[in-house]
Short mmCIF file of C-alpha atoms in Angstrom, two decimals:
data_model
loop_
_atom_site.label_atom_id
_atom_site.label_comp_id
_atom_site.label_asym_id
_atom_site.label_seq_id
_atom_site.Cartn_x
_atom_site.Cartn_y
_atom_site.Cartn_z
CA UNK D 1 -77.54 -5.29 -25.34
CA UNK D 2 -81.31 -5.83 -26.24
CA UNK D 3 -82.24 -3.63 -23.26
CA UNK D 4 -82.88 0.35 -23.36
CA UNK D 5 -84.16 1.76 -19.92
CA UNK D 6 -85.00 -1.66 -18.83
CA UNK D 7 -87.51 -2.47 -21.75
CA UNK D 8 -87.27 -5.60 -23.40
CA UNK D 9 -86.41 -4.93 -27.16
CA UNK D 10 -88.06 -6.83 -29.99
CA UNK D 11 -85.50 -8.04 -32.65
CA UNK D 12 -86.66 -6.73 -36.17
CA UNK D 13 -83.75 -7.97 -38.64
CA UNK D 14 -81.89 -11.14 -37.99
CA UNK D 15 -78.74 -12.15 -40.06
CA UNK D 16 -77.47 -15.75 -39.24
CA UNK D 17 -74.12 -16.72 -40.74
CA UNK D 18 -74.87 -15.09 -43.97
CA UNK D 19 -72.56 -15.65 -46.99
CA UNK D 20 -73.29 -14.39 -50.42
CA UNK D 21 -71.67 -12.90 -53.33
CA UNK D 22 -71.31 -12.48 -57.08
CA UNK D 23 -70.33 -15.26 -59.55
CA UNK D 24 -67.73 -17.14 -57.84
CA UNK D 25 -66.57 -13.93 -55.66
CA UNK D 26 -67.59 -14.30 -52.02
CA UNK D 27 -68.36 -10.66 -50.98
CA UNK D 28 -69.85 -11.47 -47.28
CA UNK D 29 -68.53 -14.29 -45.24
CA UNK D 30 -70.72 -15.51 -42.50
CA UNK D 31 -72.05 -12.39 -41.34
CA UNK D 32 -74.44 -12.47 -38.36
CA UNK D 33 -76.22 -9.43 -36.58
CA UNK D 34 -79.76 -8.62 -34.99
CA UNK D 35 -81.07 -5.30 -35.25
CA UNK D 36 -83.50 -4.48 -32.53
CA UNK D 37 -86.30 -1.80 -32.13
CA UNK D 38 -85.00 1.61 -31.56
CA UNK D 39 -81.50 0.54 -32.71
CA UNK D 40 -79.45 3.28 -34.47
CA UNK D 41 -76.69 1.29 -36.18
CA UNK D 42 -73.80 2.64 -38.37
CA UNK D 43 -71.91 0.26 -40.51
CA UNK D 44 -68.53 1.56 -41.91
CA UNK D 45 -66.19 -0.21 -44.16
CA UNK D 46 -64.15 0.58 -47.10
CA UNK D 47 -65.40 0.36 -50.63
CA UNK D 48 -65.89 -3.23 -51.99
CA UNK D 49 -66.15 -4.46 -48.52
CA UNK D 50 -69.62 -5.35 -48.88
CA UNK D 51 -71.89 -2.75 -47.61
CA UNK D 52 -74.20 -2.43 -50.54
CA UNK D 53 -74.23 -6.28 -50.84
CA UNK D 54 -75.48 -6.27 -47.38
CA UNK D 55 -78.12 -3.93 -48.32
CA UNK D 56 -79.19 -5.91 -51.23
CA UNK D 57 -79.53 -9.05 -49.21
CA UNK D 58 -81.92 -7.52 -46.57
CA UNK D 59 -83.74 -6.13 -49.51
CA UNK D 60 -84.33 -9.52 -50.99
CA UNK D 61 -82.51 -8.56 -54.21
CA UNK D 62 -79.71 -11.03 -53.78
CA UNK D 63 -80.41 -14.33 -52.10
CA UNK D 64 -77.83 -15.69 -49.37
CA UNK D 65 -75.48 -18.46 -50.25
CA UNK D 66 -75.96 -20.10 -47.08
CA UNK D 67 -77.11 -18.73 -43.79
CA UNK D 68 -80.52 -17.32 -42.76
CA UNK D 69 -82.30 -13.73 -43.09
CA UNK D 70 -85.38 -12.88 -41.40
CA UNK D 71 -87.23 -9.30 -41.10
CA UNK D 72 -89.74 -9.72 -38.86
CA UNK D 73 -89.72 -13.17 -38.96
CA UNK D 74 -90.44 -12.95 -42.73
CA UNK D 75 -87.92 -14.09 -45.35
CA UNK D 76 -86.75 -10.83 -47.16
CA UNK D 77 -88.63 -10.79 -50.11
CA UNK D 78 -91.90 -10.60 -47.85
CA UNK D 79 -90.17 -8.87 -45.00
CA UNK D 80 -88.71 -5.95 -46.95
CA UNK D 81 -92.35 -4.20 -46.85
CA UNK D 82 -91.31 -3.25 -43.32
CA UNK D 83 -88.29 -1.49 -44.52
CA UNK D 84 -87.87 1.95 -45.50
CA UNK D 85 -85.20 2.13 -48.18
CA UNK D 86 -83.61 5.39 -48.74
CA UNK D 87 -81.17 5.07 -51.54
CA UNK D 88 -78.01 7.44 -52.49
CA UNK D 89 -79.44 10.57 -53.60
CA UNK D 90 -76.82 10.54 -56.45
CA UNK D 91 -78.43 7.55 -58.16
CA UNK D 92 -80.87 9.38 -60.13
CA UNK D 93 -81.66 10.13 -63.97
CA UNK D 94 -81.68 14.06 -63.55
CA UNK D 95 -84.29 14.32 -66.62
CA UNK D 96 -86.79 11.91 -65.35
CA UNK D 97 -90.04 13.64 -65.40
CA UNK D 98 -91.43 13.34 -61.86
CA UNK D 99 -92.37 15.89 -59.17
CA UNK D 100 -91.60 15.68 -55.59
CA UNK D 101 -95.01 14.47 -54.30
CA UNK D 102 -95.14 11.67 -56.97
CA UNK D 103 -91.85 10.45 -55.81
CA UNK D 104 -93.17 10.28 -51.99
CA UNK D 105 -96.47 8.69 -53.32
CA UNK D 106 -94.37 5.72 -54.64
CA UNK D 107 -93.96 4.64 -50.69
CA UNK D 108 -97.76 3.85 -50.85
CA UNK D 109 -97.20 1.42 -53.76
CA UNK D 110 -98.70 -1.77 -52.18
CA UNK D 111 -99.49 -5.48 -53.92
CA UNK D 112 -102.83 -5.88 -52.33
CA UNK D 113 -104.01 -2.25 -53.43
CA UNK D 114 -102.73 -2.27 -56.81
CA UNK D 115 -104.29 0.18 -59.74
CA UNK D 116 -106.30 2.15 -57.06
CA UNK D 117 -106.44 5.72 -56.61
CA UNK D 118 -105.08 7.29 -53.39
CA UNK D 119 -107.36 7.85 -50.59
CA UNK D 120 -107.87 11.30 -49.05
CA UNK D 121 -106.24 9.64 -45.90
CA UNK D 122 -103.17 8.63 -48.03
CA UNK D 123 -102.86 11.94 -49.64
CA UNK D 124 -102.57 13.35 -46.17
CA UNK D 125 -99.95 10.95 -45.04
CA UNK D 126 -97.96 12.08 -48.10
CA UNK D 127 -98.33 15.79 -46.85
CA UNK D 128 -97.27 14.49 -43.44
CA UNK D 129 -94.10 12.86 -44.70
CA UNK D 130 -93.10 16.04 -46.69
CA UNK D 131 -93.72 18.10 -43.46
CA UNK D 132 -91.66 15.79 -41.40
CA UNK D 133 -88.61 16.16 -43.81
CA UNK D 134 -89.25 20.03 -44.17
CA UNK D 135 -90.18 19.45 -47.91
CA UNK D 136 -93.70 20.62 -47.97
CA UNK D 137 -93.23 23.60 -49.93
CA UNK D 138 -91.30 22.10 -52.77
CA UNK D 139 -93.97 19.35 -53.23
CA UNK D 140 -94.79 20.15 -56.88
CA UNK D 141 -91.08 20.80 -57.81
CA UNK D 142 -89.52 18.32 -60.51
CA UNK D 143 -87.06 16.10 -58.67
CA UNK D 144 -84.16 16.83 -61.22
CA UNK D 145 -84.13 20.57 -59.92
CA UNK D 146 -83.29 19.66 -56.43
CA UNK D 147 -79.95 19.85 -54.67
CA UNK D 148 -78.34 16.39 -52.95
CA UNK D 149 -79.52 17.23 -49.65
CA UNK D 150 -82.79 17.75 -50.61
CA UNK D 151 -83.43 14.74 -52.61
CA UNK D 152 -82.15 12.84 -49.64
CA UNK D 153 -85.12 14.45 -47.84
CA UNK D 154 -87.58 13.41 -50.41
CA UNK D 155 -86.44 9.85 -50.53
CA UNK D 156 -86.66 9.64 -46.46
CA UNK D 157 -90.26 11.18 -46.72
CA UNK D 158 -90.79 8.27 -49.31
CA UNK D 159 -89.54 5.59 -46.96
CA UNK D 160 -91.54 7.25 -43.96
CA UNK D 161 -94.87 7.04 -45.94
CA UNK D 162 -94.66 3.49 -46.04
CA UNK D 163 -94.59 3.58 -42.44
CA UNK D 164 -91.28 1.32 -41.88
CA UNK D 165 -89.96 -0.54 -38.85
CA UNK D 166 -86.39 0.10 -39.94
CA UNK D 167 -84.84 2.92 -41.99
CA UNK D 168 -82.26 1.61 -44.35
CA UNK D 169 -79.90 4.48 -45.25
CA UNK D 170 -77.39 3.94 -48.07
CA UNK D 171 -74.52 6.60 -47.79
CA UNK D 172 -77.16 9.29 -46.72
CA UNK D 173 -74.72 12.01 -46.47
CA UNK D 174 -72.17 11.14 -49.55
CA UNK D 175 -73.18 13.97 -51.53
CA UNK D 176 -74.16 16.83 -49.05
CA UNK D 177 -72.07 19.48 -47.56
CA UNK D 178 -71.22 19.42 -43.55
CA UNK D 179 -74.13 21.72 -42.76
CA UNK D 180 -76.80 19.63 -44.52
CA UNK D 181 -75.37 16.61 -43.04
CA UNK D 182 -75.96 17.89 -39.49
CA UNK D 183 -79.58 18.81 -40.27
CA UNK D 184 -79.94 15.14 -41.90
CA UNK D 185 -78.45 13.54 -38.64
CA UNK D 186 -80.79 15.71 -36.40
CA UNK D 187 -83.79 14.46 -38.58
CA UNK D 188 -82.37 10.78 -38.16
CA UNK D 189 -82.22 11.25 -34.33
CA UNK D 190 -85.73 12.47 -34.25
CA UNK D 191 -87.11 9.40 -36.53
CA UNK D 192 -84.94 7.47 -34.33
CA UNK D 193 -87.59 7.98 -31.50
CA UNK D 194 -89.95 5.41 -33.12
CA UNK D 195 -88.06 3.99 -36.05
CA UNK D 196 -84.71 1.74 -35.86
CA UNK D 197 -82.17 2.94 -38.15
CA UNK D 198 -79.46 0.82 -40.01
CA UNK D 199 -77.14 3.02 -42.05
CA UNK D 200 -73.96 2.30 -44.19
CA UNK D 201 -71.40 5.18 -44.55
CA UNK D 202 -67.64 5.44 -45.13
CA UNK D 203 -68.13 8.98 -43.71
CA UNK D 204 -67.26 7.71 -40.25
CA UNK D 205 -66.57 11.03 -38.44
CA UNK D 206 -69.96 12.63 -38.76
CA UNK D 207 -71.59 9.60 -38.36
CA UNK D 208 -69.77 8.24 -35.04
CA UNK D 209 -71.38 11.36 -33.08
CA UNK D 210 -74.94 10.51 -33.99
CA UNK D 211 -75.37 6.66 -33.91
CA UNK D 212 -75.90 4.52 -30.89
CA UNK D 213 -73.78 1.67 -32.35
CA UNK D 214 -71.17 0.88 -34.97
CA UNK D 215 -70.09 -2.24 -36.71
CA UNK D 216 -67.41 -2.72 -39.11
CA UNK D 217 -68.04 -4.60 -42.36
CA UNK D 218 -65.15 -5.85 -44.60
CA UNK D 219 -66.22 -9.27 -45.89
CA UNK D 220 -66.81 -10.15 -42.35
CA UNK D 221 -68.83 -8.12 -39.74
CA UNK D 222 -67.70 -7.05 -36.51
CA UNK D 223 -70.60 -5.80 -34.77
CA UNK D 224 -70.79 -6.17 -30.55
CA UNK D 225 -73.97 -3.80 -30.30
CA UNK D 226 -71.50 -1.22 -28.96
CA UNK D 227 -70.28 2.02 -29.90
CA UNK D 228 -66.89 1.47 -29.37
CA UNK D 229 -64.36 0.05 -32.23
CA UNK D 230 -61.83 -1.81 -30.54
CA UNK D 231 -58.35 -2.09 -31.80
CA UNK D 232 -58.98 -5.94 -32.40
CA UNK D 233 -62.12 -5.21 -34.77
CA UNK D 234 -59.84 -2.91 -36.90
CA UNK D 235 -57.12 -5.25 -36.99
CA UNK D 236 -59.18 -8.00 -38.14
CA UNK D 237 -61.71 -6.12 -40.36
CA UNK D 238 -60.28 -3.00 -41.36
CA UNK D 239 -58.45 -0.96 -43.36
CA UNK D 240 -61.06 1.80 -43.78
CA UNK D 241 -60.36 5.40 -43.44
CA UNK D 242 -61.23 6.19 -39.65
CA UNK D 243 -60.95 9.50 -38.02
CA UNK D 244 -62.93 8.58 -34.84
CA UNK D 245 -60.49 10.32 -32.39
CA UNK D 246 -61.43 13.80 -33.30
CA UNK D 247 -65.29 12.79 -32.41
CA UNK D 248 -64.84 11.42 -28.77
CA UNK D 249 -64.86 7.57 -29.74
CA UNK D 250 -62.50 6.45 -27.09
CA UNK D 251 -60.16 4.18 -29.01
CA UNK D 252 -57.67 5.67 -31.00
CA UNK D 253 -57.86 4.98 -34.73
CA UNK D 254 -55.27 5.73 -37.09
CA UNK D 255 -56.33 6.49 -40.68
CA UNK D 256 -54.96 4.31 -43.52
CA UNK D 257 -56.36 4.55 -46.82
CA UNK D 258 -53.87 2.39 -48.78
CA UNK D 259 -54.19 -0.76 -47.11
CA UNK D 260 -57.53 -1.26 -48.57
CA UNK D 261 -56.04 -1.86 -51.95
CA UNK D 262 -54.35 -5.09 -50.68
CA UNK D 263 -58.09 -6.40 -51.11
CA UNK D 264 -59.55 -7.00 -54.53
CA UNK D 265 -61.82 -3.96 -55.46
CA UNK D 266 -65.33 -5.22 -56.01
CA UNK D 267 -67.79 -2.95 -57.83
CA UNK D 268 -71.81 -3.82 -58.26
CA UNK D 269 -74.68 -2.15 -58.90
CA UNK I 1 -109.52 21.07 -98.73
CA UNK I 2 -110.14 18.97 -101.83
CA UNK I 3 -107.95 16.39 -100.47
CA UNK I 4 -110.66 15.48 -98.05
CA UNK I 5 -112.97 14.30 -100.66
CA UNK I 6 -111.18 11.28 -101.33
CA UNK I 7 -111.94 8.24 -99.11
CA UNK I 8 -108.09 7.14 -98.73
CA UNK I 9 -107.31 10.64 -97.49
CA UNK I 10 -110.05 10.70 -94.96
CA UNK I 11 -108.83 7.35 -93.96
CA UNK I 12 -105.16 8.22 -93.55
CA UNK I 13 -106.20 11.42 -91.52
CA UNK I 14 -108.08 9.00 -89.15
CA UNK I 15 -104.99 6.45 -88.84
CA UNK I 16 -102.67 9.52 -88.19
CA UNK I 17 -104.92 10.29 -85.16
CA UNK I 18 -105.07 6.78 -83.92
CA UNK I 19 -101.58 6.25 -84.43
CA UNK I 20 -100.40 9.53 -82.69
CA UNK I 21 -102.50 8.38 -79.39
CA UNK I 22 -100.45 5.00 -79.35
CA UNK I 23 -97.03 6.79 -80.28
CA UNK I 24 -97.60 9.50 -77.84
CA UNK I 25 -98.43 7.64 -74.80
CA UNK I 26 -95.92 4.46 -75.24
CA UNK I 27 -93.34 6.68 -76.86
CA UNK I 28 -93.25 8.59 -73.29
CA UNK I 29 -92.84 5.21 -71.59
CA UNK I 30 -89.93 4.40 -74.33
CA UNK I 31 -88.17 7.57 -73.69
CA UNK I 32 -88.22 7.71 -69.84
CA UNK I 33 -87.37 4.07 -69.51
CA UNK I 34 -84.68 4.46 -71.98
CA UNK I 35 -85.48 1.28 -74.16
CA UNK I 36 -85.30 3.27 -77.44
CA UNK I 37 -82.62 0.65 -78.62
CA UNK I 38 -84.82 -2.13 -77.80
CA UNK I 39 -87.79 -0.60 -79.52
CA UNK I 40 -85.75 -0.23 -82.52
CA UNK I 41 -84.63 -3.77 -82.26
CA UNK I 42 -88.13 -4.84 -81.92
CA UNK I 43 -89.38 -3.05 -85.16
CA UNK I 44 -86.57 -4.60 -87.28
CA UNK I 45 -87.22 -8.15 -85.78
CA UNK I 46 -90.93 -8.03 -86.63
CA UNK I 47 -89.65 -8.03 -90.54
CA UNK I 48 -88.98 -11.95 -89.76
CA UNK I 49 -92.66 -12.13 -89.05
CA UNK I 50 -93.47 -10.20 -92.34
CA UNK I 51 -91.39 -12.86 -94.39
CA UNK I 52 -93.00 -15.88 -92.68
CA UNK I 53 -96.41 -14.38 -93.72
CA UNK I 54 -95.12 -14.04 -97.26
CA UNK I 55 -93.74 -17.46 -97.23
CA UNK I 56 -96.67 -19.46 -95.50
CA UNK I 57 -98.99 -17.29 -97.26
CA UNK I 58 -100.83 -15.47 -94.38
CA UNK I 59 -101.19 -12.04 -93.52
CA UNK I 60 -97.91 -10.51 -93.19
CA UNK I 61 -98.95 -8.08 -90.42
CA UNK I 62 -100.08 -11.12 -88.19
CA UNK I 63 -96.82 -12.56 -88.52
CA UNK I 64 -95.10 -8.90 -87.76
CA UNK I 65 -97.27 -9.10 -84.60
CA UNK I 66 -96.28 -12.22 -83.54
CA UNK I 67 -92.46 -11.48 -84.14
CA UNK I 68 -92.53 -8.11 -82.49
CA UNK I 69 -94.05 -9.41 -79.27
CA UNK I 70 -91.91 -12.31 -79.25
CA UNK I 71 -88.71 -10.35 -79.83
CA UNK I 72 -90.06 -7.66 -77.46
CA UNK I 73 -90.34 -10.34 -74.52
CA UNK I 74 -87.11 -12.02 -75.44
CA UNK I 75 -85.16 -8.98 -75.64
CA UNK I 76 -86.50 -7.87 -72.19
CA UNK I 77 -85.52 -10.96 -70.67
CA UNK I 78 -82.17 -10.42 -72.19
CA UNK I 79 -81.76 -7.04 -70.80
CA UNK I 80 -82.87 -8.02 -67.22
CA UNK I 81 -80.92 -11.27 -67.05
CA UNK I 82 -77.70 -10.61 -68.94
CA UNK I 83 -76.69 -7.01 -67.99
CA UNK I 84 -73.09 -7.37 -68.92
CA UNK I 85 -73.72 -7.70 -72.93
CA UNK I 86 -77.37 -6.87 -73.34
CA UNK I 87 -76.85 -4.29 -76.18
CA UNK I 88 -74.98 -6.65 -78.07
CA UNK I 89 -77.48 -9.42 -77.59
CA UNK I 90 -80.26 -7.17 -78.47
CA UNK I 91 -78.42 -6.05 -81.54
CA UNK I 92 -77.97 -9.76 -82.81
CA UNK I 93 -81.53 -10.27 -82.15
CA UNK I 94 -82.54 -7.24 -84.24
CA UNK I 95 -80.36 -8.34 -87.23
CA UNK I 96 -81.40 -12.10 -87.16
CA UNK I 97 -84.98 -11.28 -87.20
CA UNK I 98 -84.67 -9.03 -90.04
CA UNK I 99 -82.31 -11.47 -92.06
CA UNK I 100 -84.62 -14.32 -91.53
CA UNK I 101 -87.48 -11.85 -93.03
CA UNK I 102 -85.27 -11.06 -96.27
CA UNK I 103 -84.40 -14.83 -96.88
CA UNK I 104 -88.35 -15.88 -96.36
CA UNK I 105 -89.36 -13.31 -98.81
CA UNK I 106 -86.49 -14.72 -101.10
CA UNK I 107 -87.63 -18.18 -101.00
CA UNK I 108 -91.40 -17.23 -101.72
CA UNK I 109 -92.17 -17.36 -105.39
CA UNK I 110 -94.33 -14.58 -107.15
CA UNK I 111 -94.69 -11.09 -107.25
CA UNK I 112 -94.39 -9.01 -104.08
CA UNK I 113 -96.16 -5.86 -104.77
CA UNK I 114 -96.76 -4.43 -101.34
CA UNK I 115 -93.32 -5.49 -99.62
CA UNK I 116 -92.06 -2.02 -99.64
CA UNK I 117 -94.99 -1.07 -97.69
CA UNK I 118 -93.72 -2.73 -94.84
CA UNK I 119 -90.46 -1.03 -95.01
CA UNK I 120 -91.50 2.35 -95.59
CA UNK I 121 -95.14 2.42 -94.61
CA UNK I 122 -98.43 3.34 -96.64
CA UNK I 123 -100.59 5.31 -94.79
CA UNK I 124 -102.65 6.31 -97.91
CA UNK I 125 -103.66 2.54 -98.43
CA UNK I 126 -104.68 1.87 -94.78
CA UNK I 127 -108.02 -0.05 -95.09
CA UNK I 128 -111.16 0.80 -92.88
CA UNK I 129 -111.09 -2.38 -91.30
CA UNK I 130 -107.44 -1.60 -89.81
CA UNK I 131 -108.85 1.55 -88.53
CA UNK I 132 -110.88 -0.27 -86.21
CA UNK I 133 -108.06 -2.62 -85.14
CA UNK I 134 -105.95 0.63 -84.44
CA UNK I 135 -108.74 2.12 -82.22
CA UNK I 136 -109.10 -1.09 -80.32
CA UNK I 137 -105.36 -1.19 -79.68
CA UNK I 138 -105.53 2.56 -78.79
CA UNK I 139 -108.39 1.62 -75.86
CA UNK I 140 -106.26 -1.14 -74.65
CA UNK I 141 -103.21 1.21 -74.47
CA UNK I 142 -105.06 3.85 -72.68
CA UNK I 143 -106.74 1.61 -70.46
CA UNK I 144 -103.58 -0.05 -69.07
CA UNK I 145 -101.72 3.31 -68.54
CA UNK I 146 -104.52 4.90 -67.13
CA UNK I 147 -105.11 2.12 -64.79
CA UNK I 148 -101.61 1.19 -63.69
CA UNK I 149 -100.11 4.72 -63.92
CA UNK I 150 -98.73 5.14 -60.48
CA UNK I 151 -97.30 1.58 -60.75
CA UNK I 152 -95.80 2.33 -64.00
CA UNK I 153 -94.38 5.63 -62.90
CA UNK I 154 -92.83 4.15 -59.96
CA UNK I 155 -91.06 1.17 -61.78
CA UNK I 156 -89.95 3.49 -64.34
CA UNK I 157 -88.48 5.98 -61.92
CA UNK I 158 -86.76 3.49 -59.35
CA UNK I 159 -87.32 -0.14 -60.19
CA UNK I 160 -85.37 -1.14 -56.81
CA UNK I 161 -87.77 0.94 -54.57
CA UNK I 162 -90.69 -0.58 -56.66
CA UNK I 163 -89.45 -4.19 -56.10
CA UNK I 164 -89.00 -3.56 -52.59
CA UNK I 165 -92.68 -2.56 -52.11
CA UNK I 166 -93.58 -5.82 -53.58
CA UNK I 167 -95.33 -4.72 -56.43
CA UNK I 168 -94.91 -7.11 -59.73
CA UNK I 169 -92.29 -5.36 -61.43
CA UNK I 170 -91.60 -8.09 -63.85
CA UNK I 171 -95.02 -8.24 -64.98
CA UNK I 172 -95.31 -4.52 -65.65
CA UNK I 173 -92.02 -4.78 -67.62
CA UNK I 174 -93.51 -7.46 -69.76
CA UNK I 175 -96.70 -5.36 -70.49
CA UNK I 176 -94.86 -2.19 -71.45
CA UNK I 177 -92.68 -4.44 -73.85
CA UNK I 178 -95.83 -5.99 -75.24
CA UNK I 179 -97.45 -2.34 -75.67
CA UNK I 180 -94.26 -1.44 -77.38
CA UNK I 181 -94.26 -4.33 -79.77
CA UNK I 182 -98.08 -3.69 -80.49
CA UNK I 183 -97.41 -0.04 -81.15
CA UNK I 184 -94.71 -0.61 -83.38
CA UNK I 185 -96.77 -2.80 -85.66
CA UNK I 186 -99.39 -0.32 -85.64
CA UNK I 187 -96.74 2.28 -86.68
CA UNK I 188 -95.20 0.03 -89.54
CA UNK I 189 -98.82 0.44 -91.20
CA UNK I 190 -97.93 4.26 -91.34
CA UNK I 191 -94.12 5.10 -91.76
CA UNK I 192 -92.68 1.45 -92.14
CA UNK I 193 -90.76 -0.63 -89.92
CA UNK I 194 -87.44 1.62 -90.58
CA UNK I 195 -88.58 4.84 -89.60
CA UNK I 196 -90.96 3.33 -86.63
CA UNK I 197 -88.35 4.45 -84.18
CA UNK I 198 -88.45 8.15 -85.07
CA UNK I 199 -92.29 8.27 -84.95
CA UNK I 200 -92.35 6.67 -81.51
CA UNK I 201 -89.42 8.75 -79.62
CA UNK I 202 -89.42 12.27 -81.50
CA UNK I 203 -92.82 13.59 -80.15
CA UNK I 204 -92.20 12.28 -76.37
CA UNK I 205 -88.53 13.82 -76.75
CA UNK I 206 -89.80 17.16 -77.78
CA UNK I 207 -92.34 16.95 -75.01
CA UNK I 208 -90.04 16.05 -72.44
CA UNK I 209 -88.02 19.10 -73.29
CA UNK I 210 -90.58 21.08 -72.07
CA UNK I 211 -92.73 19.25 -69.60
CA UNK I 212 -91.79 17.75 -66.38
CA UNK I 213 -94.47 15.41 -65.52
CA UNK I 214 -94.71 11.94 -67.14
CA UNK I 215 -98.55 12.21 -67.73
CA UNK I 216 -98.25 15.74 -69.35
CA UNK I 217 -95.44 14.58 -71.54
CA UNK I 218 -97.90 11.72 -72.83
CA UNK I 219 -100.58 14.22 -73.56
CA UNK I 220 -98.09 16.71 -75.19
CA UNK I 221 -96.43 13.87 -77.35
CA UNK I 222 -99.93 12.85 -78.78
CA UNK I 223 -100.75 16.36 -79.71
CA UNK I 224 -97.09 16.91 -81.28
CA UNK I 225 -97.38 13.49 -83.10
CA UNK I 226 -100.75 14.31 -84.43
CA UNK I 227 -99.25 17.80 -85.81
CA UNK I 228 -96.36 15.84 -87.58
CA UNK I 229 -98.63 13.19 -88.74
CA UNK I 230 -101.05 15.67 -90.52
CA UNK I 231 -98.80 18.05 -91.66
CA UNK I 232 -96.57 15.32 -93.51
CA UNK I 233 -99.55 13.89 -94.91
CA UNK I 234 -100.67 17.24 -96.28
CA UNK I 235 -97.16 17.80 -97.82
CA UNK I 236 -96.64 14.78 -99.13
CA UNK I 237 -100.11 14.99 -101.11
CA UNK I 238 -99.28 18.33 -102.52
CA UNK I 239 -95.88 17.48 -103.65
CA UNK I 240 -96.58 13.91 -104.43
CA UNK I 241 -93.74 12.48 -102.04
CA UNK I 242 -93.37 9.36 -99.95
CA UNK I 243 -95.80 9.96 -96.90
CA UNK I 244 -93.70 7.91 -94.41
CA UNK I 245 -90.42 9.71 -94.99
CA UNK I 246 -92.13 13.18 -95.18
CA UNK I 247 -93.57 12.50 -91.86
CA UNK I 248 -90.41 11.69 -90.30
CA UNK I 249 -88.28 14.28 -91.96
CA UNK I 250 -90.90 17.04 -90.77
CA UNK I 251 -90.61 15.64 -87.21
CA UNK I 252 -86.79 15.29 -87.24
CA UNK I 253 -86.83 18.92 -88.23
CA UNK I 254 -89.29 19.74 -85.44
CA UNK I 255 -87.00 18.11 -82.95
CA UNK I 256 -84.01 20.03 -83.88
CA UNK I 257 -85.90 23.36 -83.86
CA UNK I 258 -87.49 22.27 -80.44
CA UNK I 259 -84.00 21.72 -79.14
CA UNK I 260 -82.81 24.90 -80.02
CA UNK I 261 -85.90 26.78 -78.58
CA UNK I 262 -85.33 24.88 -75.44
CA UNK I 263 -81.57 26.15 -75.29
CA UNK I 264 -82.77 29.69 -76.05
CA UNK I 265 -85.31 29.49 -73.30
CA UNK I 266 -82.72 28.25 -70.77
CA UNK I 267 -80.41 30.88 -71.81
CA UNK I 268 -83.19 33.75 -71.42
CA UNK I 269 -84.07 32.33 -68.05
CA UNK I 270 -80.67 32.17 -66.74
CA UNK I 271 -80.19 35.40 -68.03
CA UNK I 272 -83.42 36.68 -65.99
CA UNK I 273 -82.18 34.87 -62.85
CA UNK I 274 -78.96 36.87 -63.10
CA UNK I 275 -80.21 40.37 -63.51
CA UNK I 276 -82.11 39.56 -60.40
CA UNK I 277 -79.16 38.67 -58.53
CA UNK I 278 -77.47 42.12 -59.03
#
């Protein structure tokens, strides 16, 4: 699974037997996975299944109780600089006074270049990133005036400008209509030519058509580096709403929204 | 302009200018970071320092400065660590600081002539030496904000992303709280600690109704603050009113007017887009 076209691919993110949670409640239980160069991984799972928690661990915001996490062989608190984090577009203070280009400039914040003015070259990088997501014309627009899909593009540009090795996408299509969602996925496929992508979503249907591999996360992770979702994976891990069958994924998966409530709902921010 | 012939009046106008610079720039940060409640807490907890100054017989302003910086950092830690009940804890710190001040003043013998000036301000009695201190504080505030503008903007807009970029978010947060505390003490001289929060937030809030760029809001808030401070001073002089309260009342009226104006403006703009749709 770590070979594409016969080329050896480098591992970028390694999770080894990672367990963590909040207070006394365990949310992730011995999660292991490796993200290689050029991967395009979709992680699905019910709300409260630990998707956001896994992102927080990768971003170095939540330490593991046990197990090991490395990003390009560094611990997350250092290695996270290689991650292009794209948050959910809904999580924003609409009144915050900031323009699109200033949001993208945040991607150039750097601990060794504090308090410096941007160079001409850095300005160019900001413009290029905006161009790449087709938002150049709205560079001076206040963030609060954008639609959900446009805001998502700005966040992607912000991540791109930091020249990441892996894009981390948190529910990138949760607040956009299907047309916009398709355009976003086309953008992801294009970016995936040079950057690995790890995304979490409960919107399985659209995602399944675009990603290369799928994992299921519900406290434990079932990921085998394939696109197949086997009945056993779902059996063990799963009660999430799945409609893969309509989208050419080989195994028949029955939607079941209610079983998830057997598990304690867990909310975190 | 006969009022300009008095030195205390010239000093008061100068104090108004210096104070509006601090409250415009820091007020904008308070408003966008949504730390209005903490800032009000800092102002009231500072009274504990005033009391300590009286009790131990040193300059109450110095006490207020120590207490406001201390409580600012304390409240900052509380807000970041104990997210669950942080507003309750901040409310308790606020009240404890204030009560401590009241009891310390009670236990101090002698006539406490200018105690009211800490509560309600006394811009008309600002001595020349305090103007220099205010000028120095303005310079510090402007330097920090100009130098660290991109970092402060990034932290305020999206703290998670700023942390992931590995910039020192915790330290920046502490610097902002310290600047708020210093500004609070400066404003206390002018409008008193009970009314500080109004002067810190109203100019920035008005500016943010019409501007959508943090740096412009800062500049706009300085201008608006200067307008309220100067007009409040003139009105209070003409009608022999308490200056701090006059300034705040004018600012409050200005805020409601601006709010109404914004509403009308939005309605006008909406109407125009509807016409163009037809």
